[in-house]
mmCIF file of N, CA and C in Angstrom:
data_model
loop_
_atom_site.group_PDB
_atom_site.id
_atom_site.type_symbol
_atom_site.label_atom_id
_atom_site.label_comp_id
_atom_site.label_asym_id
_atom_site.label_seq_id
_atom_site.Cartn_x
_atom_site.Cartn_y
_atom_site.Cartn_z
ATOM 1 N N LEU A 1 172.670 130.782 124.036
ATOM 2 C CA LEU A 1 172.889 130.062 122.793
ATOM 3 C C LEU A 1 172.755 128.549 123.015
ATOM 4 N N GLN A 2 173.259 128.066 124.143
ATOM 5 C CA GLN A 2 173.167 126.633 124.429
ATOM 6 C C GLN A 2 171.716 126.203 124.625
ATOM 7 N N ALA A 3 170.922 127.072 125.253
ATOM 8 C CA ALA A 3 169.505 126.751 125.459
ATOM 9 C C ALA A 3 168.792 126.615 124.110
ATOM 10 N N PHE A 4 169.158 127.479 123.162
ATOM 11 C CA PHE A 4 168.576 127.400 121.821
ATOM 12 C C PHE A 4 168.949 126.079 121.156
ATOM 13 N N ARG A 5 170.209 125.688 121.251
ATOM 14 C CA ARG A 5 170.668 124.428 120.652
ATOM 15 C C ARG A 5 169.950 123.239 121.279
ATOM 16 N N ASP A 6 169.801 123.287 122.599
ATOM 17 C CA ASP A 6 169.100 122.199 123.286
ATOM 18 C C ASP A 6 167.640 122.113 122.829
ATOM 19 N N SER A 7 167.010 123.285 122.699
ATOM 20 C CA SER A 7 165.617 123.316 122.240
ATOM 21 C C SER A 7 165.504 122.791 120.814
ATOM 22 N N LEU A 8 166.444 123.193 119.967
ATOM 23 C CA LEU A 8 166.447 122.733 118.586
ATOM 24 C C LEU A 8 166.634 121.220 118.516
ATOM 25 N N SER A 9 167.544 120.693 119.311
ATOM 26 C CA SER A 9 167.767 119.240 119.344
ATOM 27 C C SER A 9 166.514 118.503 119.805
ATOM 28 N N LEU A 10 165.841 119.056 120.797
ATOM 29 C CA LEU A 10 164.610 118.443 121.294
ATOM 30 C C LEU A 10 163.531 118.456 120.211
ATOM 31 N N CYS A 11 163.393 119.586 119.517
ATOM 32 C CA CYS A 11 162.407 119.682 118.430
ATOM 33 C C CYS A 11 162.714 118.682 117.322
ATOM 34 N N GLU A 12 163.984 118.545 116.965
ATOM 35 C CA GLU A 12 164.371 117.586 115.931
ATOM 36 C C GLU A 12 164.049 116.162 116.360
ATOM 37 N N ALA A 13 164.299 115.849 117.626
ATOM 38 C CA ALA A 13 164.005 114.506 118.132
ATOM 39 C C ALA A 13 162.503 114.227 118.099
ATOM 40 N N ILE A 14 161.706 115.211 118.497
ATOM 41 C CA ILE A 14 160.249 115.047 118.479
ATOM 42 C C ILE A 14 159.757 114.869 117.048
ATOM 43 N N TYR A 15 160.271 115.692 116.141
ATOM 44 C CA TYR A 15 159.889 115.608 114.732
ATOM 45 C C TYR A 15 160.245 114.232 114.170
ATOM 46 N N PHE A 16 161.428 113.740 114.468
ATOM 47 C CA PHE A 16 161.852 112.426 114.002
ATOM 48 C C PHE A 16 160.932 111.337 114.547
ATOM 49 N N ASP A 17 160.573 111.426 115.829
ATOM 50 C CA ASP A 17 159.663 110.445 116.426
ATOM 51 C C ASP A 17 158.303 110.449 115.725
ATOM 52 N N ILE A 18 157.821 111.643 115.394
ATOM 53 C CA ILE A 18 156.539 111.749 114.697
ATOM 54 C C ILE A 18 156.631 111.099 113.321
ATOM 55 N N LEU A 19 157.719 111.363 112.592
ATOM 56 C CA LEU A 19 157.896 110.751 111.273
ATOM 57 C C LEU A 19 157.932 109.230 111.358
ATOM 58 N N VAL A 20 158.647 108.708 112.333
ATOM 59 C CA VAL A 20 158.742 107.258 112.505
ATOM 60 C C VAL A 20 157.371 106.676 112.843
ATOM 61 N N GLU A 21 156.630 107.362 113.707
ATOM 62 C CA GLU A 21 155.297 106.888 114.080
ATOM 63 C C GLU A 21 154.361 106.883 112.868
ATOM 64 N N ARG A 22 154.407 107.930 112.053
ATOM 65 C CA ARG A 22 153.565 107.987 110.853
ATOM 66 C C ARG A 22 153.931 106.880 109.875
ATOM 67 N N LEU A 23 155.214 106.660 109.682
ATOM 68 C CA LEU A 23 155.646 105.596 108.779
ATOM 69 C C LEU A 23 155.153 104.244 109.281
ATOM 70 N N GLY A 24 155.285 104.018 110.588
ATOM 71 C CA GLY A 24 154.802 102.766 111.166
ATOM 72 C C GLY A 24 153.314 102.580 110.942
ATOM 73 N N SER A 25 152.556 103.654 111.109
ATOM 74 C CA SER A 25 151.113 103.592 110.893
ATOM 75 C C SER A 25 150.791 103.289 109.432
ATOM 76 N N GLN A 26 151.507 103.927 108.513
ATOM 77 C CA GLN A 26 151.277 103.668 107.092
ATOM 78 C C GLN A 26 151.610 102.227 106.738
ATOM 79 N N LEU A 27 152.677 101.704 107.300
ATOM 80 C CA LEU A 27 153.057 100.323 107.008
ATOM 81 C C LEU A 27 152.052 99.336 107.580
ATOM 82 N N GLU A 28 151.493 99.647 108.750
ATOM 83 C CA GLU A 28 150.486 98.768 109.346
ATOM 84 C C GLU A 28 149.241 98.686 108.474
ATOM 85 N N HIS A 29 148.891 99.786 107.832
ATOM 86 C CA HIS A 29 147.671 99.837 107.030
ATOM 87 C C HIS A 29 147.924 99.619 105.545
ATOM 88 N N PHE A 30 149.150 99.315 105.171
ATOM 89 C CA PHE A 30 149.473 99.103 103.764
ATOM 90 C C PHE A 30 148.827 97.818 103.275
ATOM 91 N N ASN A 31 148.134 97.914 102.171
ATOM 92 C CA ASN A 31 147.482 96.754 101.575
ATOM 93 C C ASN A 31 148.030 96.592 100.161
ATOM 94 N N PRO A 32 148.874 95.596 99.929
ATOM 95 C CA PRO A 32 149.466 95.449 98.593
ATOM 96 C C PRO A 32 148.435 95.173 97.508
ATOM 97 N N ASN A 33 147.248 94.707 97.904
ATOM 98 C CA ASN A 33 146.198 94.463 96.916
ATOM 99 C C ASN A 33 145.594 95.764 96.390
ATOM 100 N N GLN A 34 145.806 96.861 97.119
ATOM 101 C CA GLN A 34 145.290 98.149 96.679
ATOM 102 C C GLN A 34 146.359 98.970 95.973
ATOM 103 N N PHE A 35 147.542 98.430 95.846
ATOM 104 C CA PHE A 35 148.632 99.132 95.184
ATOM 105 C C PHE A 35 148.417 99.023 93.680
ATOM 106 N N ILE A 36 148.246 100.144 93.022
ATOM 107 C CA ILE A 36 147.915 100.168 91.602
ATOM 108 C C ILE A 36 149.130 100.619 90.804
ATOM 109 N N THR A 37 149.434 99.882 89.766
ATOM 110 C CA THR A 37 150.514 100.274 88.863
ATOM 111 C C THR A 37 149.911 100.652 87.517
ATOM 112 N N MET A 38 150.692 101.290 86.696
ATOM 113 C CA MET A 38 150.218 101.633 85.353
ATOM 114 C C MET A 38 149.932 100.373 84.540
ATOM 115 N N TYR A 39 150.636 99.291 84.839
ATOM 116 C CA TYR A 39 150.368 98.032 84.137
ATOM 117 C C TYR A 39 148.945 97.548 84.418
ATOM 118 N N LEU A 40 148.514 97.689 85.676
ATOM 119 C CA LEU A 40 147.147 97.287 86.019
ATOM 120 C C LEU A 40 146.124 98.205 85.362
ATOM 121 N N VAL A 41 146.412 99.502 85.352
ATOM 122 C CA VAL A 41 145.498 100.453 84.714
ATOM 123 C C VAL A 41 145.414 100.174 83.220
ATOM 124 N N ASP A 42 146.551 99.929 82.592
ATOM 125 C CA ASP A 42 146.565 99.647 81.153
ATOM 126 C C ASP A 42 145.801 98.372 80.810
ATOM 127 N N ALA A 43 145.726 97.437 81.745
ATOM 128 C CA ALA A 43 145.039 96.169 81.494
ATOM 129 C C ALA A 43 143.522 96.281 81.673
ATOM 130 N N MET A 44 143.042 97.405 82.204
ATOM 131 C CA MET A 44 141.606 97.573 82.444
ATOM 132 C C MET A 44 140.874 97.843 81.142
ATOM 133 N N ASP A 45 139.628 97.334 81.076
ATOM 134 C CA ASP A 45 138.783 97.745 79.957
ATOM 135 C C ASP A 45 138.134 99.084 80.336
ATOM 136 N N GLY A 46 137.357 99.639 79.434
ATOM 137 C CA GLY A 46 136.772 100.959 79.670
ATOM 138 C C GLY A 46 135.889 101.024 80.903
ATOM 139 N N PHE A 47 135.071 99.998 81.125
ATOM 140 C CA PHE A 47 134.174 99.994 82.279
ATOM 141 C C PHE A 47 134.949 99.844 83.586
ATOM 142 N N GLN A 48 135.972 99.009 83.587
ATOM 143 C CA GLN A 48 136.813 98.860 84.779
ATOM 144 C C GLN A 48 137.525 100.171 85.095
ATOM 145 N N PHE A 49 137.983 100.860 84.050
ATOM 146 C CA PHE A 49 138.671 102.132 84.243
ATOM 147 C C PHE A 49 137.729 103.175 84.840
ATOM 148 N N GLU A 50 136.494 103.217 84.364
ATOM 149 C CA GLU A 50 135.511 104.139 84.938
ATOM 150 C C GLU A 50 135.275 103.823 86.415
ATOM 151 N N ALA A 51 135.132 102.545 86.756
ATOM 152 C CA ALA A 51 134.935 102.148 88.153
ATOM 153 C C ALA A 51 136.145 102.536 89.000
ATOM 154 N N PHE A 52 137.327 102.401 88.440
ATOM 155 C CA PHE A 52 138.564 102.792 89.113
ATOM 156 C C PHE A 52 138.555 104.294 89.401
ATOM 157 N N LEU A 53 138.142 105.098 88.424
ATOM 158 C CA LEU A 53 138.076 106.546 88.624
ATOM 159 C C LEU A 53 137.049 106.916 89.687
ATOM 160 N N VAL A 54 135.914 106.222 89.692
ATOM 161 C CA VAL A 54 134.898 106.467 90.723
ATOM 162 C C VAL A 54 135.505 106.250 92.101
ATOM 163 N N GLU A 55 136.217 105.147 92.267
ATOM 164 C CA GLU A 55 136.830 104.835 93.559
ATOM 165 C C GLU A 55 137.844 105.902 93.961
ATOM 166 N N ILE A 56 138.658 106.339 93.018
ATOM 167 C CA ILE A 56 139.659 107.371 93.322
ATOM 168 C C ILE A 56 138.982 108.665 93.764
ATOM 169 N N PHE A 57 138.016 109.142 92.980
ATOM 170 C CA PHE A 57 137.382 110.416 93.317
ATOM 171 C C PHE A 57 136.612 110.339 94.632
ATOM 172 N N ARG A 58 135.950 109.224 94.899
ATOM 173 C CA ARG A 58 135.246 109.089 96.183
ATOM 174 C C ARG A 58 136.233 109.042 97.341
ATOM 175 N N THR A 59 137.356 108.371 97.140
ATOM 176 C CA THR A 59 138.369 108.269 98.190
ATOM 177 C C THR A 59 138.908 109.638 98.575
ATOM 178 N N ILE A 60 139.058 110.525 97.600
ATOM 179 C CA ILE A 60 139.608 111.846 97.918
ATOM 180 C C ILE A 60 138.522 112.873 98.227
ATOM 181 N N GLY A 61 137.286 112.404 98.418
ATOM 182 C CA GLY A 61 136.251 113.259 98.972
ATOM 183 C C GLY A 61 135.271 113.894 98.006
ATOM 184 N N TYR A 62 135.238 113.447 96.777
ATOM 185 C CA TYR A 62 134.294 113.999 95.808
ATOM 186 C C TYR A 62 132.980 113.241 95.862
ATOM 187 N N ASP A 63 131.874 113.954 95.583
ATOM 188 C CA ASP A 63 130.598 113.305 95.321
ATOM 189 C C ASP A 63 130.631 112.895 93.858
ATOM 190 N N VAL A 64 130.302 111.649 93.580
ATOM 191 C CA VAL A 64 130.417 111.128 92.218
ATOM 192 C C VAL A 64 129.069 110.579 91.765
ATOM 193 N N LYS A 65 128.676 110.977 90.565
ATOM 194 C CA LYS A 65 127.488 110.405 89.924
ATOM 195 C C LYS A 65 127.948 109.804 88.609
ATOM 196 N N GLU A 66 127.603 108.544 88.431
ATOM 197 C CA GLU A 66 127.962 107.858 87.188
ATOM 198 C C GLU A 66 126.825 107.995 86.187
ATOM 199 N N THR A 67 127.185 108.072 84.920
ATOM 200 C CA THR A 67 126.175 108.075 83.869
ATOM 201 C C THR A 67 125.922 106.631 83.459
ATOM 202 N N LYS A 68 124.912 106.432 82.628
ATOM 203 C CA LYS A 68 124.709 105.078 82.116
ATOM 204 C C LYS A 68 125.919 104.702 81.263
ATOM 205 N N LYS A 69 126.139 103.435 81.108
ATOM 206 C CA LYS A 69 127.378 102.952 80.490
ATOM 207 C C LYS A 69 127.463 103.198 78.989
ATOM 208 N N THR A 70 126.341 103.343 78.332
ATOM 209 C CA THR A 70 126.360 103.597 76.883
ATOM 210 C C THR A 70 125.465 104.786 76.573
ATOM 211 N N ALA A 71 125.673 105.383 75.419
ATOM 212 C CA ALA A 71 124.890 106.539 74.963
ATOM 213 C C ALA A 71 124.894 107.660 75.995
ATOM 214 N N ASP A 72 126.064 107.923 76.563
ATOM 215 C CA ASP A 72 126.179 108.950 77.601
ATOM 216 C C ASP A 72 126.661 110.292 77.052
ATOM 217 N N GLN A 73 126.731 110.410 75.733
ATOM 218 C CA GLN A 73 127.175 111.635 75.070
ATOM 219 C C GLN A 73 128.591 112.033 75.488
ATOM 220 N N GLY A 74 129.383 111.057 75.923
ATOM 221 C CA GLY A 74 130.776 111.308 76.272
ATOM 222 C C GLY A 74 131.020 111.570 77.738
ATOM 223 N N ALA A 75 130.002 111.921 78.495
ATOM 224 C CA ALA A 75 130.181 112.183 79.924
ATOM 225 C C ALA A 75 130.086 110.867 80.681
ATOM 226 N N ASP A 76 131.151 110.499 81.366
ATOM 227 C CA ASP A 76 131.162 109.236 82.108
ATOM 228 C C ASP A 76 130.903 109.436 83.595
ATOM 229 N N LEU A 77 131.407 110.536 84.147
ATOM 230 C CA LEU A 77 131.246 110.823 85.571
ATOM 231 C C LEU A 77 130.944 112.300 85.769
ATOM 232 N N PHE A 78 130.099 112.581 86.741
ATOM 233 C CA PHE A 78 129.902 113.938 87.224
ATOM 234 C C PHE A 78 130.457 113.962 88.640
ATOM 235 N N VAL A 79 131.421 114.819 88.897
ATOM 236 C CA VAL A 79 132.015 114.892 90.230
ATOM 237 C C VAL A 79 131.838 116.298 90.779
ATOM 238 N N ASN A 80 131.671 116.380 92.096
ATOM 239 C CA ASN A 80 131.442 117.655 92.754
ATOM 240 C C ASN A 80 132.195 117.679 94.073
ATOM 241 N N ARG A 81 132.828 118.811 94.328
ATOM 242 C CA ARG A 81 133.468 119.023 95.627
ATOM 243 C C ARG A 81 133.579 120.520 95.846
ATOM 244 N N PHE A 82 133.220 120.960 97.031
ATOM 245 C CA PHE A 82 133.283 122.376 97.402
ATOM 246 C C PHE A 82 132.502 123.255 96.424
ATOM 247 N N GLY A 83 131.391 122.729 95.913
ATOM 248 C CA GLY A 83 130.561 123.500 95.006
ATOM 249 C C GLY A 83 131.064 123.581 93.582
ATOM 250 N N LYS A 84 132.154 122.919 93.281
ATOM 251 C CA LYS A 84 132.703 122.905 91.923
ATOM 252 C C LYS A 84 132.276 121.614 91.239
ATOM 253 N N ASN A 85 131.670 121.744 90.076
ATOM 254 C CA ASN A 85 131.212 120.590 89.310
ATOM 255 C C ASN A 85 132.159 120.328 88.150
ATOM 256 N N MET A 86 132.411 119.054 87.898
ATOM 257 C CA MET A 86 133.235 118.658 86.759
ATOM 258 C C MET A 86 132.576 117.482 86.055
ATOM 259 N N VAL A 87 132.767 117.441 84.767
ATOM 260 C CA VAL A 87 132.336 116.305 83.960
ATOM 261 C C VAL A 87 133.602 115.608 83.489
ATOM 262 N N ILE A 88 133.637 114.292 83.651
ATOM 263 C CA ILE A 88 134.823 113.528 83.274
ATOM 264 C C ILE A 88 134.459 112.565 82.158
ATOM 265 N N GLN A 89 135.267 112.595 81.139
ATOM 266 C CA GLN A 89 135.143 111.639 80.043
ATOM 267 C C GLN A 89 136.353 110.719 80.145
ATOM 268 N N ALA A 90 136.119 109.481 80.531
ATOM 269 C CA ALA A 90 137.208 108.526 80.770
ATOM 270 C C ALA A 90 137.578 107.812 79.481
ATOM 271 N N LYS A 91 138.859 107.750 79.230
ATOM 272 C CA LYS A 91 139.373 107.031 78.056
ATOM 273 C C LYS A 91 140.537 106.163 78.503
ATOM 274 N N ASN A 92 140.479 104.907 78.139
ATOM 275 C CA ASN A 92 141.580 103.992 78.444
ATOM 276 C C ASN A 92 141.688 103.014 77.287
ATOM 277 N N TYR A 93 142.437 103.410 76.291
ATOM 278 C CA TYR A 93 142.594 102.586 75.097
ATOM 279 C C TYR A 93 143.806 101.692 75.223
ATOM 280 N N SER A 94 143.733 100.545 74.576
ATOM 281 C CA SER A 94 144.906 99.664 74.559
ATOM 282 C C SER A 94 145.680 99.854 73.277
#
């Protein structure tokens, strides 16, 4: 029973060290200029919002094709990942 407790304590210590290391890494790479709030999103015009969505979808691994900015029949972005296609109609009204 004591060996189990010792092993459990060791696992907890290792897990805690990993969490601390990950947090440190995230803090080192934190860029406050990339921190987006709803206030910033609400302040975007339609074209800025579309560009914002392109950046988000590309960041999370989607292939993104943008349509022309006007007369696009409502489709603003075509995104694809793992063979799944989606059409996105972006709306950001004030």
